[in-house]
Coordinates of C-alpha atoms and ligand atoms in Angstrom, one line a residue:
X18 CA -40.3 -40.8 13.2
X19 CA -42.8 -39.2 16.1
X20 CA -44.5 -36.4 14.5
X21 CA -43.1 -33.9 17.0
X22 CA -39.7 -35.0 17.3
X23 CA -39.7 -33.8 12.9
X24 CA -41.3 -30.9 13.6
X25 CA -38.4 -30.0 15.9
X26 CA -36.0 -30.5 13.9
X27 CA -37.6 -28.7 11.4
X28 CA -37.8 -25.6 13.7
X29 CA -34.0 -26.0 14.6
X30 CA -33.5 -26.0 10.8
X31 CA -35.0 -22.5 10.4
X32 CA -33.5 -21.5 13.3
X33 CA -29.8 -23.1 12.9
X34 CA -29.6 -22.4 8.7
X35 CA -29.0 -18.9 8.5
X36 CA -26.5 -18.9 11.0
X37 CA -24.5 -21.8 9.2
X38 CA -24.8 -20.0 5.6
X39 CA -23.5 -16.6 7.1
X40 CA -21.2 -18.6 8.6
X41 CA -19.9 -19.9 5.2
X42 CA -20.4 -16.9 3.2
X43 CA -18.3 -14.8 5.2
X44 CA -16.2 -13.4 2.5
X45 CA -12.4 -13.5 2.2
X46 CA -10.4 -10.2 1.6
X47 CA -7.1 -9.7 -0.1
X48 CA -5.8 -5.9 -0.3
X49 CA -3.5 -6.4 -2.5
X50 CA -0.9 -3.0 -2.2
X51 CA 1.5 -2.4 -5.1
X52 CA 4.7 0.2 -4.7
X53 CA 4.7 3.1 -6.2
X54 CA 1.9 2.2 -8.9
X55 CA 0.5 5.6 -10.9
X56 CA -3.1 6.4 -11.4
X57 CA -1.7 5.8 -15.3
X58 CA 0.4 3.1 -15.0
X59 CA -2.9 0.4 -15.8
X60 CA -4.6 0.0 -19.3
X61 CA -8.1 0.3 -16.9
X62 CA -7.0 3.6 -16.3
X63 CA -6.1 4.9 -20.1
X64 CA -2.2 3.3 -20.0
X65 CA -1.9 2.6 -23.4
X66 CA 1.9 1.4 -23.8
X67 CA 0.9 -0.9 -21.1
X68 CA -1.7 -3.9 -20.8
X69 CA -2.4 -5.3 -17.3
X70 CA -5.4 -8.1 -18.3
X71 CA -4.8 -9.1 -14.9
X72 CA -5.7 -6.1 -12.8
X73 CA -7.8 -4.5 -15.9
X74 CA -10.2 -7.7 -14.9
X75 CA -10.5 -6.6 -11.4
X76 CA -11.9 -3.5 -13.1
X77 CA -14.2 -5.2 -15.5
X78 CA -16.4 -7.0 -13.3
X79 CA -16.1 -5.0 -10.3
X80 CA -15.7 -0.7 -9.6
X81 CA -12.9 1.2 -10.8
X82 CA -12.7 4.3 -8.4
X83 CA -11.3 7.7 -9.6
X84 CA -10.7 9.7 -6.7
X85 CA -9.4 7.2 -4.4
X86 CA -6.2 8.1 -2.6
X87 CA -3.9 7.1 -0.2
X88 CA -3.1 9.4 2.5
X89 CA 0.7 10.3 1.5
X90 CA 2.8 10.6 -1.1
X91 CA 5.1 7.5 0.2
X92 CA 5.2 4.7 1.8
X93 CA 5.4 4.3 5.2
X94 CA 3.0 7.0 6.5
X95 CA 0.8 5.7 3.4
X96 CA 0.7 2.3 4.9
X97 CA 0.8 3.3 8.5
X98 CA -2.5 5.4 7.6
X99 CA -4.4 1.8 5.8
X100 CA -3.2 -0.8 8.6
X101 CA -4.3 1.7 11.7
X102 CA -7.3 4.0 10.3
X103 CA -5.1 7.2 11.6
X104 CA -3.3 10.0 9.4
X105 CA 0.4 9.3 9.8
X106 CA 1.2 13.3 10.0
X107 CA -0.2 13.1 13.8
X108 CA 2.3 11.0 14.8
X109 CA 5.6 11.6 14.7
X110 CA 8.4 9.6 12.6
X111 CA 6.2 8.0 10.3
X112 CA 8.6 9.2 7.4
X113 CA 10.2 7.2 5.0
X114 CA 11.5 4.4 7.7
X115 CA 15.1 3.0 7.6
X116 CA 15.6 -0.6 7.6
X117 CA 16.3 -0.8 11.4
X118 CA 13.5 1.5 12.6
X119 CA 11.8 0.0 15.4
X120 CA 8.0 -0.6 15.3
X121 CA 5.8 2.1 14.4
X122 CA 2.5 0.5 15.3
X123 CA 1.8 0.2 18.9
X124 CA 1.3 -3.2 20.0
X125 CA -2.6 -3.2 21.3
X126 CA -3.9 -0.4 18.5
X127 CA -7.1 -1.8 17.0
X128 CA -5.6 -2.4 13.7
X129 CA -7.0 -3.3 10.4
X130 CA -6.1 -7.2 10.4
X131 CA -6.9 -6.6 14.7
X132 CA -10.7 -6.3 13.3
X133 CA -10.7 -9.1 10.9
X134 CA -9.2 -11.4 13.7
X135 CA -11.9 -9.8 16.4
X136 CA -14.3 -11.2 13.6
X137 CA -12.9 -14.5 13.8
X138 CA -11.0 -14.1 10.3
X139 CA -7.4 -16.0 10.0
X140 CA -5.2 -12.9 8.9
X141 CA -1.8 -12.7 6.9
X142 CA 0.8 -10.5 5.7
X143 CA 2.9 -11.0 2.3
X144 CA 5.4 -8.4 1.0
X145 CA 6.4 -5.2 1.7
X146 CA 6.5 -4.1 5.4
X147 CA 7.7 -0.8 5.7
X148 CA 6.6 0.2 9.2
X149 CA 9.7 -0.7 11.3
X150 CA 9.9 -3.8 13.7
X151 CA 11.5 -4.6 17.4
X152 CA 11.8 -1.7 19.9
X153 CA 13.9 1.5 19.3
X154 CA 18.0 -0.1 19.6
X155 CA 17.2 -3.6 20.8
X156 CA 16.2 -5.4 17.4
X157 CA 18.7 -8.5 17.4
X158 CA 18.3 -9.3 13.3
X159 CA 19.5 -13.1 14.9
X160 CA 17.1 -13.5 17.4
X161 CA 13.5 -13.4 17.8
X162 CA 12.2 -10.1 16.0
X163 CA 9.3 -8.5 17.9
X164 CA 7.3 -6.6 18.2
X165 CA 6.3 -7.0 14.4
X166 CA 3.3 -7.7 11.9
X167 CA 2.2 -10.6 14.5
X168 CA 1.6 -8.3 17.7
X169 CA -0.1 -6.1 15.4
X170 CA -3.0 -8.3 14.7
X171 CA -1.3 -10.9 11.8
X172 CA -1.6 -14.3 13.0
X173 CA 1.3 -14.7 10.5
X174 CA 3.4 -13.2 8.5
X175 CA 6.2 -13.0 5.1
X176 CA 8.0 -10.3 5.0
X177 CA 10.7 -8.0 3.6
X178 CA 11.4 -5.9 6.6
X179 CA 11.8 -2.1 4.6
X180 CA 12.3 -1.3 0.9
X181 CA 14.1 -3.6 -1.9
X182 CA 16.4 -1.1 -2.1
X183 CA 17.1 -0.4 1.8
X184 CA 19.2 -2.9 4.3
X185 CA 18.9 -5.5 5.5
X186 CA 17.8 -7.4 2.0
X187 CA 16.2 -10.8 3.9
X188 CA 12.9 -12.2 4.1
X189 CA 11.3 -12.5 7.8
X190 CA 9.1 -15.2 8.5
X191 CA 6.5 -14.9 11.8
X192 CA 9.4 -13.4 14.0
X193 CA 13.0 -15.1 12.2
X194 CA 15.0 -14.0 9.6
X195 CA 14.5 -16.6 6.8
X196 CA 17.6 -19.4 6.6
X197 CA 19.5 -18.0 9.1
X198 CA 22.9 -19.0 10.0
X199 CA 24.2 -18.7 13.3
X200 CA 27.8 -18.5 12.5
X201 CA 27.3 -15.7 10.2
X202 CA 25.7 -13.1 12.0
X203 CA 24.0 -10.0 10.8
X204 CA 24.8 -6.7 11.2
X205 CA 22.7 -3.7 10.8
X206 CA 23.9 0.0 10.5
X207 CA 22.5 2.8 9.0
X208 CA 25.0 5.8 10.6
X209 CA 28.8 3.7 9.6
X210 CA 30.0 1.2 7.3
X211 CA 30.3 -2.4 9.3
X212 CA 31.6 -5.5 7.9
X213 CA 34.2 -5.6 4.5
X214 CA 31.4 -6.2 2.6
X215 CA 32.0 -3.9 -0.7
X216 CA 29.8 0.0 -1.1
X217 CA 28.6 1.5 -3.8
X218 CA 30.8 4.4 -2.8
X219 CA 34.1 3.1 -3.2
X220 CA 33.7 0.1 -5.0
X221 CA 31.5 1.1 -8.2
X222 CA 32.9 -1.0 -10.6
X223 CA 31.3 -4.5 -8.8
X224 CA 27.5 -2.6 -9.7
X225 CA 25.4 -4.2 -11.9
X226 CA 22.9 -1.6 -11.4
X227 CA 24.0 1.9 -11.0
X228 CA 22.8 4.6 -8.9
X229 CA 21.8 7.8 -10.4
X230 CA 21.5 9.3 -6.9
X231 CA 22.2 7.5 -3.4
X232 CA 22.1 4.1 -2.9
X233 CA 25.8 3.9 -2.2
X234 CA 26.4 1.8 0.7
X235 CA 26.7 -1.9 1.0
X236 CA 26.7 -4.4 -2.4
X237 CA 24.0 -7.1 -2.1
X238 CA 23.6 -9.1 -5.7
X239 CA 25.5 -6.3 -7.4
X240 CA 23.5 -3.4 -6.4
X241 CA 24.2 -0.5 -3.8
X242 CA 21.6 -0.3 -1.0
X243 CA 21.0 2.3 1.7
X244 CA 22.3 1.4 4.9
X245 CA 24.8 -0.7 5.8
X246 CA 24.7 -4.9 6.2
X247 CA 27.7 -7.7 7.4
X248 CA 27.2 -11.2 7.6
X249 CA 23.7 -13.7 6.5
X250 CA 25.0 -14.6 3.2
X251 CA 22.9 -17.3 3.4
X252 CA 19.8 -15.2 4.0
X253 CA 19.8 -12.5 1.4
X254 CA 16.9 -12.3 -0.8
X255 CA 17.4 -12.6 -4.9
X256 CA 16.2 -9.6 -6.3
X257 CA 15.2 -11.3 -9.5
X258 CA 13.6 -13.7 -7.4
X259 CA 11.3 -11.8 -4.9
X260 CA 8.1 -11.4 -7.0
X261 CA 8.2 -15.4 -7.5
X262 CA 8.8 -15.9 -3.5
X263 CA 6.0 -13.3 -2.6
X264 CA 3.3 -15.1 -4.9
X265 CA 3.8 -18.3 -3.4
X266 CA 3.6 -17.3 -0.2
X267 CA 0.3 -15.4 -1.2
X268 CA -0.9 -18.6 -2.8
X269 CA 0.1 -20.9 -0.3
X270 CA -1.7 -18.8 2.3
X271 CA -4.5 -19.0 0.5
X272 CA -4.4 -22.8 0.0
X273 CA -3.8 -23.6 3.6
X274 CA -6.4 -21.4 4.7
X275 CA -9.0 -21.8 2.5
X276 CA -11.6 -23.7 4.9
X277 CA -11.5 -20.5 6.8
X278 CA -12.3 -17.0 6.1
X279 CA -9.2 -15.2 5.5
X280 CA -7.3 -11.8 5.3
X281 CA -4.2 -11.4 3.2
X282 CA -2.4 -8.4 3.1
X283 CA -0.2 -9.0 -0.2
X284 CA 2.0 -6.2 -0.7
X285 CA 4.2 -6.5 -3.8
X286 CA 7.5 -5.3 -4.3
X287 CA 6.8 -3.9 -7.7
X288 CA 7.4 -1.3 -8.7
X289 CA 9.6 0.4 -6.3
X290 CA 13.3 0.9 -7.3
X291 CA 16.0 -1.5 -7.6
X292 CA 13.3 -2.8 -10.5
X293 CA 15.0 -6.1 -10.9
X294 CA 12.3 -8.1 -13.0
X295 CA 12.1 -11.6 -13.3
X296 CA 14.1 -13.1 -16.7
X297 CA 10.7 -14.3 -17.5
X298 CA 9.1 -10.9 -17.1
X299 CA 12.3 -9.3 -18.6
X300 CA 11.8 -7.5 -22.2
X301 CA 8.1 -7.9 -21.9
X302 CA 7.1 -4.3 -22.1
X303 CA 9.0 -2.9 -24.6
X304 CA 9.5 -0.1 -21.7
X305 CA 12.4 -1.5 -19.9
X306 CA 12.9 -2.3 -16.3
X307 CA 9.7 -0.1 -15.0
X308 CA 7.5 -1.7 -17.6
X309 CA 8.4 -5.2 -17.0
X310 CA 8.0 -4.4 -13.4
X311 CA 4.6 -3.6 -14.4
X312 CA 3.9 -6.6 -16.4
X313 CA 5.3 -8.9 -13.3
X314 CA 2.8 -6.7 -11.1
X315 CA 0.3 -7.4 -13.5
X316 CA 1.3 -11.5 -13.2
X317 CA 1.7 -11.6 -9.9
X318 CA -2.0 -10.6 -9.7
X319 CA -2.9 -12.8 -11.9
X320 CA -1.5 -15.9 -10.1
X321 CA -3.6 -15.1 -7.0
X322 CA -6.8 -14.8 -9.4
X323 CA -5.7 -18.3 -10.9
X324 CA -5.7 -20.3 -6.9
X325 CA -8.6 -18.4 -5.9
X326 CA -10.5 -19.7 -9.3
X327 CA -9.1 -23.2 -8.8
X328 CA -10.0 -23.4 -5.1
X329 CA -13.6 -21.7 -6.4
X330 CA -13.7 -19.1 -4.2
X331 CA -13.5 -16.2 -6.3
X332 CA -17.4 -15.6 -6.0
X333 CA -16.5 -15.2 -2.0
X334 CA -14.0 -13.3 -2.0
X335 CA -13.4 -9.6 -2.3
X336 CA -10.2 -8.7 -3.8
X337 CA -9.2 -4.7 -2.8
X338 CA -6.2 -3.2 -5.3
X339 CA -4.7 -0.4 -4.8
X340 CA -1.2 1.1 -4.4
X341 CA 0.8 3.2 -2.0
X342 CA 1.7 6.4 -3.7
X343 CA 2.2 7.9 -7.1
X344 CA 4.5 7.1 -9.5
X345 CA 8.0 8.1 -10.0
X346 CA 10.6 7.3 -13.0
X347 CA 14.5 7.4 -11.6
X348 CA 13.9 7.2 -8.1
X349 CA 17.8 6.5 -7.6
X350 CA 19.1 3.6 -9.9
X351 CA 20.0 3.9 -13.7
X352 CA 17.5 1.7 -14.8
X353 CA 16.1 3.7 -17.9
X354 CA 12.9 4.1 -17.1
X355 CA 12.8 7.6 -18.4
X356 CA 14.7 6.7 -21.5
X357 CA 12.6 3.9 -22.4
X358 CA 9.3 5.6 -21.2
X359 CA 7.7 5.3 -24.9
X360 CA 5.5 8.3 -24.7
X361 CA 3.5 6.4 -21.1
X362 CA 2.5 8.6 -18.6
X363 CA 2.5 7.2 -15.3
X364 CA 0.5 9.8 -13.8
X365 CA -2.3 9.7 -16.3
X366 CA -3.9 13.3 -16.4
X367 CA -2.7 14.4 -13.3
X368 CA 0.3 16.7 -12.1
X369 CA 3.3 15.4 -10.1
X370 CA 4.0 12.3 -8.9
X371 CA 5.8 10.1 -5.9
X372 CA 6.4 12.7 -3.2
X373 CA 4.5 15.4 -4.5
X374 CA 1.0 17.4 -2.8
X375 CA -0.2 17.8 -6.2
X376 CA -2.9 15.0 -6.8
X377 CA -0.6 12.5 -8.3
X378 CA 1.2 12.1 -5.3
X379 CA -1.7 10.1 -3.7
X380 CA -4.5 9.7 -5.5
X381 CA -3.9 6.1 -7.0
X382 CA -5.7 3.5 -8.6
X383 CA -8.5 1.3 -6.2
X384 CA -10.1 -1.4 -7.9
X385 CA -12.4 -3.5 -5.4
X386 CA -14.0 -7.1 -7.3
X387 CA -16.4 -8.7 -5.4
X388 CA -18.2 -11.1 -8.0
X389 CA -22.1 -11.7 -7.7
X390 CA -22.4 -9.0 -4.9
X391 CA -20.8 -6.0 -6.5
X392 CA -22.1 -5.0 -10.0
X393 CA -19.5 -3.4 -12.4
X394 CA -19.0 0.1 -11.7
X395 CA -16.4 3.1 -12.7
X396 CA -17.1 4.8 -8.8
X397 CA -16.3 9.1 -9.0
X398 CA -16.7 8.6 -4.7
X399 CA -14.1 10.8 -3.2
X400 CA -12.4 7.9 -0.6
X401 CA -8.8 7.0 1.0
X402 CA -7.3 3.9 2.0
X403 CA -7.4 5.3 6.0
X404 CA -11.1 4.1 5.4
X405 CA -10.7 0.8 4.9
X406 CA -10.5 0.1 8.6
X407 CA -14.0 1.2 9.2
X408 CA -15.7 0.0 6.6
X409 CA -14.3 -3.3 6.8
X410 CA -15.5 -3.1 10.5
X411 CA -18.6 -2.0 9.6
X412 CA -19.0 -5.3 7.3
X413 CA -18.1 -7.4 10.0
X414 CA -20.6 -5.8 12.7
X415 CA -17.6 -4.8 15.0
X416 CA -17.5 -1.5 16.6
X417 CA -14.9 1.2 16.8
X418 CA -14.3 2.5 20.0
X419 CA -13.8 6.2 20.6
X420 CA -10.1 6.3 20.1
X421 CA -9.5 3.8 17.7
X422 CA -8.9 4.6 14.4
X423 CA -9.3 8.1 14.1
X424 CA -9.3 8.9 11.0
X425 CA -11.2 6.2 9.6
X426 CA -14.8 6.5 7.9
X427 CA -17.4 4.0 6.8
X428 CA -17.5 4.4 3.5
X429 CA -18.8 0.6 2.9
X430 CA -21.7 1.7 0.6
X431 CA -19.1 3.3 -1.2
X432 CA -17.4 0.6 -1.8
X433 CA -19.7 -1.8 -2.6
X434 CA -21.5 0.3 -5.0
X435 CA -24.3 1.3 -3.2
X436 CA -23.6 4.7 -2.8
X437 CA -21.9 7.0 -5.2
X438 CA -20.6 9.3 -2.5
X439 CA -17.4 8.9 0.2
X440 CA -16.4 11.2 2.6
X441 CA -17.1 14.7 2.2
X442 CA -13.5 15.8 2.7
X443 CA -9.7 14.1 3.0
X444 CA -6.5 15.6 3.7
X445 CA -3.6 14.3 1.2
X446 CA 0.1 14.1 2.9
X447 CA 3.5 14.9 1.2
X448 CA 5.2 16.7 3.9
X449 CA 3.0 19.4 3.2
X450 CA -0.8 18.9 4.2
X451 CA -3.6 20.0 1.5
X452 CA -7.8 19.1 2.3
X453 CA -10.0 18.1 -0.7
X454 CA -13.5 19.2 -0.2
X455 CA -15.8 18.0 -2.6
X456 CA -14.7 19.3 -5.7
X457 CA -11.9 22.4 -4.3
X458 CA -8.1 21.4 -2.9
X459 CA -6.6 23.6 -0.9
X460 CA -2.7 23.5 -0.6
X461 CA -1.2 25.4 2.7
X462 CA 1.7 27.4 1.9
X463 CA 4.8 25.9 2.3
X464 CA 8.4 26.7 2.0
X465 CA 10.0 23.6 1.3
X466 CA 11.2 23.0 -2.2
X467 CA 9.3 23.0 -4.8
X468 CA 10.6 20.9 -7.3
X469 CA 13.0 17.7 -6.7
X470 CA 15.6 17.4 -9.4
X471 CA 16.8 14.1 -9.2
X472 CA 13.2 12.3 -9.6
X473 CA 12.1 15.6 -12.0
X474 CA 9.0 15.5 -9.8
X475 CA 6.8 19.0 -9.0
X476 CA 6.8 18.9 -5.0
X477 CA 3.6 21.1 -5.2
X478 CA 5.1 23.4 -2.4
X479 CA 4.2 27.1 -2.9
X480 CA 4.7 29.8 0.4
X481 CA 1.6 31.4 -0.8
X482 CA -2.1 29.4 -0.3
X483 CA -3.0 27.4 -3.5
X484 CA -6.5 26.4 -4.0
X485 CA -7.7 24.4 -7.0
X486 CA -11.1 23.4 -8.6
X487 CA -10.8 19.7 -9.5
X488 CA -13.7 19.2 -11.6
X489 CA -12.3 21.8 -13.9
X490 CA -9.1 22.3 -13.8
X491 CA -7.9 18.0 -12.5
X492 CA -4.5 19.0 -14.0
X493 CA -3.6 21.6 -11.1
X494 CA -3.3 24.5 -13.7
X495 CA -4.8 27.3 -12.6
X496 CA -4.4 28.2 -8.7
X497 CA -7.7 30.3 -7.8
X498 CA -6.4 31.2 -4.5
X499 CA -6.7 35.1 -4.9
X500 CA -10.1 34.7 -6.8
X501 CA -12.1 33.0 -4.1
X502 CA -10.5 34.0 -0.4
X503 CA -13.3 33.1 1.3
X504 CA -13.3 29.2 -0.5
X505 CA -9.6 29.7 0.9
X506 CA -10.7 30.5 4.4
X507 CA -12.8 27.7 5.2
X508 CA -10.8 25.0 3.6
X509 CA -7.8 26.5 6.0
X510 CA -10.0 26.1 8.6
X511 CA -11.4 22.9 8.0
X512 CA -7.7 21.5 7.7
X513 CA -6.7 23.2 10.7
X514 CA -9.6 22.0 12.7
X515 CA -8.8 18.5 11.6
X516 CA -5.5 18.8 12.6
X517 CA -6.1 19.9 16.1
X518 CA -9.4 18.1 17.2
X519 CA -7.0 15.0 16.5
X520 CA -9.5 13.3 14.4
X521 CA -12.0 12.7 11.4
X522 CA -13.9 10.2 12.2
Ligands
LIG27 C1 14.1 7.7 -1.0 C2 15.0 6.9 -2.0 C3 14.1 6.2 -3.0 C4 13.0 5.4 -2.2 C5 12.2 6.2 -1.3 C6 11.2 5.5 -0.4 C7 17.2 7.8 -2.5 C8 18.0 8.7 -3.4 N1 15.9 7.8 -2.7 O1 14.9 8.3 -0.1 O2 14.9 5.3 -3.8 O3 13.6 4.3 -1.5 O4 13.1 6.9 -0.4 O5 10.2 5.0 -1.2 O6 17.8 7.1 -1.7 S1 8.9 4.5 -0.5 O7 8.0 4.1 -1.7 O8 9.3 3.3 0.2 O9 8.4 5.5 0.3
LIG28 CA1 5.9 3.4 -2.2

């Protein structure tokens, strides 16, 4: 070969190379989002009733945060606040959704899977929605259901449209209810009682599970839902079934797309009430239905580890786990998880719980696992789940214009270990707002009630200012308020400022 015509090719070697390595390397990402998953509910983080090998190997070879939280204390603002970088308290009627809400996410917003598709990833959502679909009364559960996950920034999507335990119980694939039958229709109510299908209300004796609060409207597989449903028997999901149906659609996302780089948002069922375990999960905890929902968690995260190994990409691929808000024991059904609690505690060392402004109401366990390029870390970084948009941005060179995301900060050192600080301050969400600034929380005052007797839970509300020092007192103990007015001031000021520049970012 001419002398010249090597050298060329040499030079379009080095030239070319880099580009088709990066190319390559680009690594996969899989938040994985459990339900209702306690800082304490994981042997990484001191559960010792309960072994998760699964998630605890995450935290092994990769960093264990301790003061990562999500931005509320349930789950739709919580997840509203990771897919769209924004707190969920500036927009109204991101509360708890009903099963027929329309879509909360404006078609257009520069999402979280919006960025990964911008940087030419193939993007999917698995699971648990929770953040309404269609627009407000024209969602036909027959027809084609949009606006949903797919004008959001999913190029596809599996999922369950609100709660296990909220109408209507189906899976939605891309924009179709899943085995639909057109001469069965369905019928969605959540105001009166459609159809002759059997309710909780009148017809307790057909329960297999019973409620302990709620939960009293239409029968599907035995248990009382909220909200009413008629019609698409042949599209109602198997409770005992749905942690084997979300795993394979995790997996087989990740086997059809694993020539490409890849987003999966997997969001489990587990372990949000009706906790209807698997018979093969069944019994395995020794702590009844919560445990074993634990333990098929634990599996189900497992299983995604197992295709990621076999396909060998678990060297590219950063796995994110995390969960949506703290944990709660009867949140509605009779299903013994306080009875057969065995001495666990689901919130670890911290006070409260699901719902609550005290710490366990949000702050939740974050693993992130990225073999080769993360070294093993236990991270004390103060960070949120609203950050994930712009760090993952960040990662992939794309930039954030002025309105987008809001709320979100690059905290990508953070996250990858390079750094062993977040964000200097967040604002936790459980109706009531309260601002963490470095080491001192500030609660404002708040009238609602302070403790919830059905899920025994300590709401956190006070009418007087409570202001707490983490580092000493992580249990919420001792509110220093009075001592310190001036620590009081500023953090009320800081929130407040937060809350009416309409950003944080
Ligand atoms: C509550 C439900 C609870 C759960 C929660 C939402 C009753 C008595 N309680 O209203 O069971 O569904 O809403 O949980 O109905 S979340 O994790 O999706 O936010
Ligand atoms: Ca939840």
């Amino acid at each position: 070969m001419n002398k010249s015509i090597i050298v060329f090719m040499q030079i379009l070697l080095l030239v070319f190379a880099p580009i088709i390595i990066f190319a390559q390397s680009k690594p996969n990402i899989i938040i994985i989002n459990a339900d209702d998953l306690g800082y304490g509910d994981l042997s990484c983080y001191g559960a010792t009733k309960i072994h998760t090998p699964n998630i605890d190997k995450l935290a092994k070879s990769g960093i264990r945060f301790t003061n990562a939280h999500s931005t509320a204390a349930t789950c739709t603002p919580s997840r509203f606040s990771l897919l769209t970088g924004q707190y969920a308290w500036r927009k109204k009627g991101t509360g708890v959704a009903p099963g027929n809400a329309a879509l909360l996410i404006e078609p257009g917003t520069t999402t979280l899977p919006a960025i990964f598709q911008r940087a030419g990833y193939y993007t999917g959502a698995v699971g648990k929605w929770h953040l309404g679909l269609g627009k407000e009364g024209q969602l036909n559960w027959n027809g084609i259901i949009t606006p949903g996950p797919l004008e959001i920034g999913f190029n596809q999507s599996f999922i369950m449209p609100a709660t296990g335990d909220r109408t209507p119980c189906v899976y939605i694939a891309n924009h179709r209810v899943v085995n639909l039958d057109t001469t069965d229709p369905i019928i969605i109510s959540y105001t009166n009682k459609i159809g002759n299908e059997p309710t909780g209300k009148d017809n307790p004796d057909l329960l297999r599970m019973k409620s302990s609060q709620g939960h009293n409207q239409t029968i599907v597989n035995g248990i009382g839902r909220i909200g009413y449903m008629s019609g698409g028997k042949s599209t109602l999901w198997k409770d005992d079934e749905m942690a084997q149906v979300l795993v394979q659609e995790a997996v087989s996302f990740i086997v059809n797309n694993q020539q490409k780089p890849f987003f999966l948002y997997f969001a489990p069922h587990d372990i949000h009430v009706p906790r209807v375990p698997n018979k093969a999960n069944v019994g395995k905890s020794g702590m009844g239905a919560r445990g074993d929902a634990i333990f098929q968690l634990d599996w189900a995260v497992g299983r995604v580890q197992k295709v990621l190994d076999s396909l060998h990409l678990t060297d590219n691929t950063i796995i994110v786990f995390t969960s949506d808000n703290g944990p709660v024991l009867d949140d509605g059904y009779e299903d013994e998880a306080v009875e057969k609690l065995n001495g666990h505690t689901p919130s670890g060392s911290l006070r409260g719980g699901k719902y609550s402004i005290f710490d366990a109401g949000t702050r939740v366990p974050f693993l992130i696992n990225y073999p080769g390029q993360i070294k093993p870390a236990i991270s004390n970084a103060l960070i949120s789940q609203v950050d994930l948009l712009a760090s993952f941005a960040s990662l992939n060179s794309q930039k954030l214009l002025v309105d987008d995301a809001v709320d979100s900060q690059n905290i990508l050192a953070a996250l990858l270990g390079k750094s062993t600080t977040g964000r200097a301050h967040l604002i936790e969400h459980a109706g009531t707002l309260a601002i963490i600034e470095k080491d001192w929380k500030y609660i404002e005052p708040s009238t609602k009630m302070r403790y919830d007797k059905f899920t025994n839970i300590e709401l956190g509300n006070d009418p007087v200012a409570q202001l707490y020092d983490l580092k000493n007192d992580i249990k919420e103990q001792y509110n220093l308020a009075e001592k310190y007015p001036e620590k009081v001031k500023a953090l009320a000021q800081l929130l407040e400022r937060i809350k009416t520049t309409g950003r944080d970012r």
